[in-house]
Amino acid sequence: MTKIMPGVRWTVAVATVIVALLLGWQCVGLYRAGNSPENLDENGVHLTPVFSVEKVAARLEPLRPVLAAYVLLVAAALVLQAGEKPARETGRMTPENRLRLVRARTGALPEAAAAEERFRRRLRVETGAVVVACAAVSLGYLLDGSHFVSWELEAVMAQLLVHVAPPVVLAFAALIAASLACGRSVERELAALRGAPGTSVQATSPKKAVPWVRSGLRLVLYAVAVAFIVLGVMNGGLRDVLVKAINICTECIGLG
């Protein structure tokens, strides 16, 4: 079971990316068809809604076999995952835990190992500073009410994305880069400790994971989510949501 799980996880990851790309392609096709000149009158008003239940159903119909196969694949992966033995039973150990055990059996740390520890500590501080700075920039824009006085919601959201998205992306990029750098630093420290007196470290280490793959998949999903949000704003969906919210507050709840 343990031997096939990496292949299963890779298969699910690739299938997820493919399904996301297919759904994104259909969404872009809907948006382009809904905003084509054939669907606009002389005043630029849509003759039919860009996104409707019927149009979405028609776009999803060809993808029904793919979506069904994806659901079955995910269900099978979850069943296999449930039957997998925990890491403590299979003898697997993360590099960080291995490093703690090795350092506990080591008397004096070599200078190379101490340098790696200082590097990780400094990297965490610098990454934290970058994240805090990015959060301060984003919050500074969000808390300034003068940026949200206009009723041109599409323009307001466009400016919001221009000012908030770059620091958010920078913060995520800093966290991902720091995580990768810390992982490599741990491996370098383990290699330095192998030659330390009184230390017994296995010559063969477990198979290294590929952390950048998981981070890349997260970035792809984030990009797809942002693209859908931008398409909804450009389509006028933001104004529709605001109008419905106002109607709920003034009519249903009775605040008006």
Short mmCIF file of C-alpha atoms in Angstrom, two decimals, residues 60-248:
data_model
loop_
_atom_site.label_atom_id
_atom_site.label_comp_id
_atom_site.label_asym_id
_atom_site.label_seq_id
_atom_site.Cartn_x
_atom_site.Cartn_y
_atom_site.Cartn_z
CA LEU A 60 -20.37 21.16 -18.58
CA GLU A 61 -22.19 18.44 -20.54
CA PRO A 62 -19.09 17.42 -22.59
CA LEU A 63 -17.04 17.32 -19.37
CA ARG A 64 -19.43 14.99 -17.55
CA PRO A 65 -17.35 11.80 -18.19
CA VAL A 66 -14.16 13.59 -17.15
CA LEU A 67 -15.72 14.93 -13.95
CA ALA A 68 -17.21 11.54 -13.10
CA ALA A 69 -13.85 9.83 -13.60
CA TYR A 70 -12.17 12.49 -11.46
CA VAL A 71 -14.66 11.98 -8.62
CA LEU A 72 -14.08 8.22 -8.74
CA LEU A 73 -10.32 8.75 -8.75
CA VAL A 74 -10.47 11.02 -5.71
CA ALA A 75 -12.74 8.58 -3.89
CA ALA A 76 -10.36 5.69 -4.62
CA ALA A 77 -7.40 7.78 -3.43
CA LEU A 78 -9.20 8.59 -0.18
CA VAL A 79 -9.94 4.90 0.40
CA LEU A 80 -6.31 3.99 -0.21
CA GLN A 81 -5.18 6.85 2.02
CA ALA A 82 -7.41 5.58 4.83
CA GLY A 83 -5.83 2.14 4.56
CA GLU A 84 -2.25 3.45 4.57
CA LYS A 85 -0.22 2.83 7.70
CA PRO A 86 0.80 5.89 9.72
CA ALA A 87 4.31 7.20 9.27
CA ARG A 88 5.44 5.93 12.67
CA GLU A 89 4.50 2.37 11.65
CA THR A 90 6.26 2.49 8.31
CA GLY A 91 9.48 3.90 9.74
CA ARG A 92 9.31 7.13 7.77
CA MET A 93 10.54 10.30 9.42
CA THR A 94 10.65 13.89 8.32
CA PRO A 95 14.07 15.52 7.92
CA GLU A 96 13.28 17.92 10.78
CA ASN A 97 12.56 15.06 13.21
CA ARG A 98 15.66 13.19 12.07
CA LEU A 99 17.69 16.34 12.69
CA ARG A 100 16.33 16.67 16.24
CA LEU A 101 17.20 13.06 17.03
CA VAL A 102 20.68 13.33 15.55
CA ARG A 103 21.45 16.56 17.39
CA ALA A 104 20.29 14.98 20.65
CA ARG A 105 22.96 12.28 20.17
CA THR A 106 25.67 14.74 19.23
CA GLY A 107 27.91 16.33 21.81
CA ALA A 108 29.39 19.46 20.23
CA LEU A 109 27.86 20.67 17.01
CA PRO A 110 30.25 21.21 14.10
CA GLU A 111 30.60 24.76 12.88
CA ALA A 112 28.87 23.90 9.60
CA ALA A 113 25.82 22.60 11.47
CA ALA A 114 25.73 25.66 13.73
CA ALA A 115 25.98 27.91 10.67
CA GLU A 116 22.97 26.19 9.12
CA GLU A 117 20.96 26.71 12.31
CA ARG A 118 21.84 30.42 12.32
CA PHE A 119 20.91 30.63 8.64
CA ARG A 120 17.45 29.18 9.27
CA ARG A 121 16.86 31.46 12.24
CA ARG A 122 17.86 34.53 10.21
CA LEU A 123 15.76 33.36 7.27
CA ARG A 124 12.65 33.03 9.47
CA VAL A 125 13.14 36.55 10.81
CA GLU A 126 13.63 38.05 7.36
CA THR A 127 10.66 36.16 5.90
CA GLY A 128 8.49 37.26 8.81
CA ALA A 129 9.53 40.87 8.19
CA VAL A 130 8.60 40.59 4.52
CA VAL A 131 5.20 39.06 5.33
CA VAL A 132 4.48 41.74 7.95
CA ALA A 133 5.46 44.49 5.51
CA CYS A 134 3.22 43.05 2.79
CA ALA A 135 0.34 42.72 5.25
CA ALA A 136 0.84 46.35 6.37
CA VAL A 137 0.69 47.58 2.77
CA SER A 138 -2.47 45.58 2.04
CA LEU A 139 -4.20 46.59 5.27
CA GLY A 140 -3.23 50.22 4.75
CA TYR A 141 -5.06 50.24 1.44
CA LEU A 142 -8.07 48.26 2.73
CA LEU A 143 -8.54 50.47 5.81
CA ASP A 144 -8.49 53.70 3.81
CA GLY A 145 -12.17 54.40 3.20
CA SER A 146 -11.45 56.92 0.45
CA HIS A 147 -10.65 54.03 -1.89
CA PHE A 148 -14.21 52.68 -1.69
CA VAL A 149 -16.46 55.73 -2.09
CA SER A 150 -17.10 55.30 -5.81
CA TRP A 151 -20.12 53.38 -7.09
CA GLU A 152 -18.09 52.18 -10.08
CA LEU A 153 -17.51 48.81 -8.47
CA GLU A 154 -15.54 47.35 -11.36
CA ALA A 155 -13.05 50.22 -11.18
CA VAL A 156 -12.86 49.94 -7.38
CA MET A 157 -12.12 46.22 -7.57
CA ALA A 158 -9.57 46.76 -10.32
CA GLN A 159 -7.70 49.25 -8.14
CA LEU A 160 -8.02 46.90 -5.19
CA LEU A 161 -6.39 44.08 -7.13
CA VAL A 162 -3.64 46.40 -8.41
CA HIS A 163 -2.71 47.57 -4.90
CA VAL A 164 -3.39 44.44 -2.83
CA ALA A 165 -2.58 41.50 -5.12
CA PRO A 166 1.19 42.26 -5.58
CA PRO A 167 2.03 42.32 -1.84
CA VAL A 168 -0.08 39.22 -1.24
CA VAL A 169 1.70 37.37 -4.06
CA LEU A 170 5.06 38.59 -2.75
CA ALA A 171 4.24 37.32 0.76
CA PHE A 172 3.28 33.87 -0.54
CA ALA A 173 6.39 33.75 -2.73
CA ALA A 174 8.58 34.64 0.27
CA LEU A 175 6.98 31.90 2.38
CA ILE A 176 7.43 29.29 -0.36
CA ALA A 177 11.05 30.29 -0.99
CA ALA A 178 11.81 30.26 2.74
CA SER A 179 10.24 26.81 3.12
CA LEU A 180 12.36 25.41 0.29
CA ALA A 181 15.51 27.06 1.62
CA CYS A 182 14.90 25.71 5.13
CA GLY A 183 14.41 22.20 3.75
CA ARG A 184 17.73 22.33 1.92
CA SER A 185 19.41 23.76 5.02
CA VAL A 186 18.16 20.86 7.14
CA GLU A 187 19.57 18.38 4.62
CA ARG A 188 22.92 20.19 4.63
CA GLU A 189 23.05 20.14 8.43
CA LEU A 190 22.28 16.42 8.48
CA ALA A 191 25.13 15.86 6.03
CA ALA A 192 27.45 17.91 8.28
CA LEU A 193 26.42 15.93 11.36
CA ARG A 194 27.24 12.60 9.73
CA GLY A 195 30.91 13.27 10.27
CA ALA A 196 30.57 14.56 13.84
CA PRO A 197 32.19 12.43 16.60
CA GLY A 198 29.79 10.18 18.47
CA THR A 199 27.05 10.53 15.90
CA SER A 200 25.52 7.62 14.06
CA VAL A 201 23.37 8.66 11.13
CA GLN A 202 22.00 6.28 8.54
CA ALA A 203 23.95 6.51 5.33
CA THR A 204 20.83 6.19 3.27
CA SER A 205 18.21 8.82 3.90
CA PRO A 206 14.56 8.48 2.93
CA LYS A 207 13.54 9.51 -0.52
CA LYS A 208 13.33 13.27 -0.71
CA ALA A 209 10.02 14.86 -1.38
CA VAL A 210 9.58 17.50 -4.03
CA PRO A 211 8.13 20.44 -2.09
CA TRP A 212 8.12 22.78 -5.09
CA VAL A 213 5.57 20.56 -6.84
CA ARG A 214 3.03 20.96 -4.04
CA SER A 215 3.72 24.69 -3.86
CA GLY A 216 3.36 24.99 -7.62
CA LEU A 217 -0.01 23.24 -7.53
CA ARG A 218 -1.18 25.62 -4.82
CA LEU A 219 -0.09 28.58 -6.94
CA VAL A 220 -1.98 27.18 -9.93
CA LEU A 221 -5.17 26.83 -7.87
CA TYR A 222 -4.75 30.34 -6.46
CA ALA A 223 -4.26 31.71 -9.98
CA VAL A 224 -7.40 29.94 -11.21
CA ALA A 225 -9.40 31.35 -8.26
CA VAL A 226 -8.13 34.88 -8.92
CA ALA A 227 -8.91 34.52 -12.64
CA PHE A 228 -12.50 33.50 -11.85
CA ILE A 229 -12.88 36.45 -9.49
CA VAL A 230 -11.57 38.85 -12.12
CA LEU A 231 -13.89 37.38 -14.74
CA GLY A 232 -16.85 37.81 -12.38
CA VAL A 233 -15.93 41.43 -11.70
CA MET A 234 -15.50 42.18 -15.41
CA ASN A 235 -18.80 40.49 -16.14
CA GLY A 236 -20.67 42.79 -13.75
CA GLY A 237 -21.31 40.07 -11.20
CA LEU A 238 -20.00 42.30 -8.42
CA ARG A 239 -22.81 44.81 -8.98
CA ASP A 240 -25.39 42.00 -9.09
CA VAL A 241 -24.17 40.65 -5.75
CA LEU A 242 -24.31 44.13 -4.21
CA VAL A 243 -27.84 44.73 -5.49
CA LYS A 244 -29.02 41.38 -4.12
CA ALA A 245 -27.39 42.11 -0.76
CA ILE A 246 -29.12 45.48 -0.61
CA ASN A 247 -32.46 43.90 -1.47
CA ILE A 248 -32.02 41.28 1.23
#
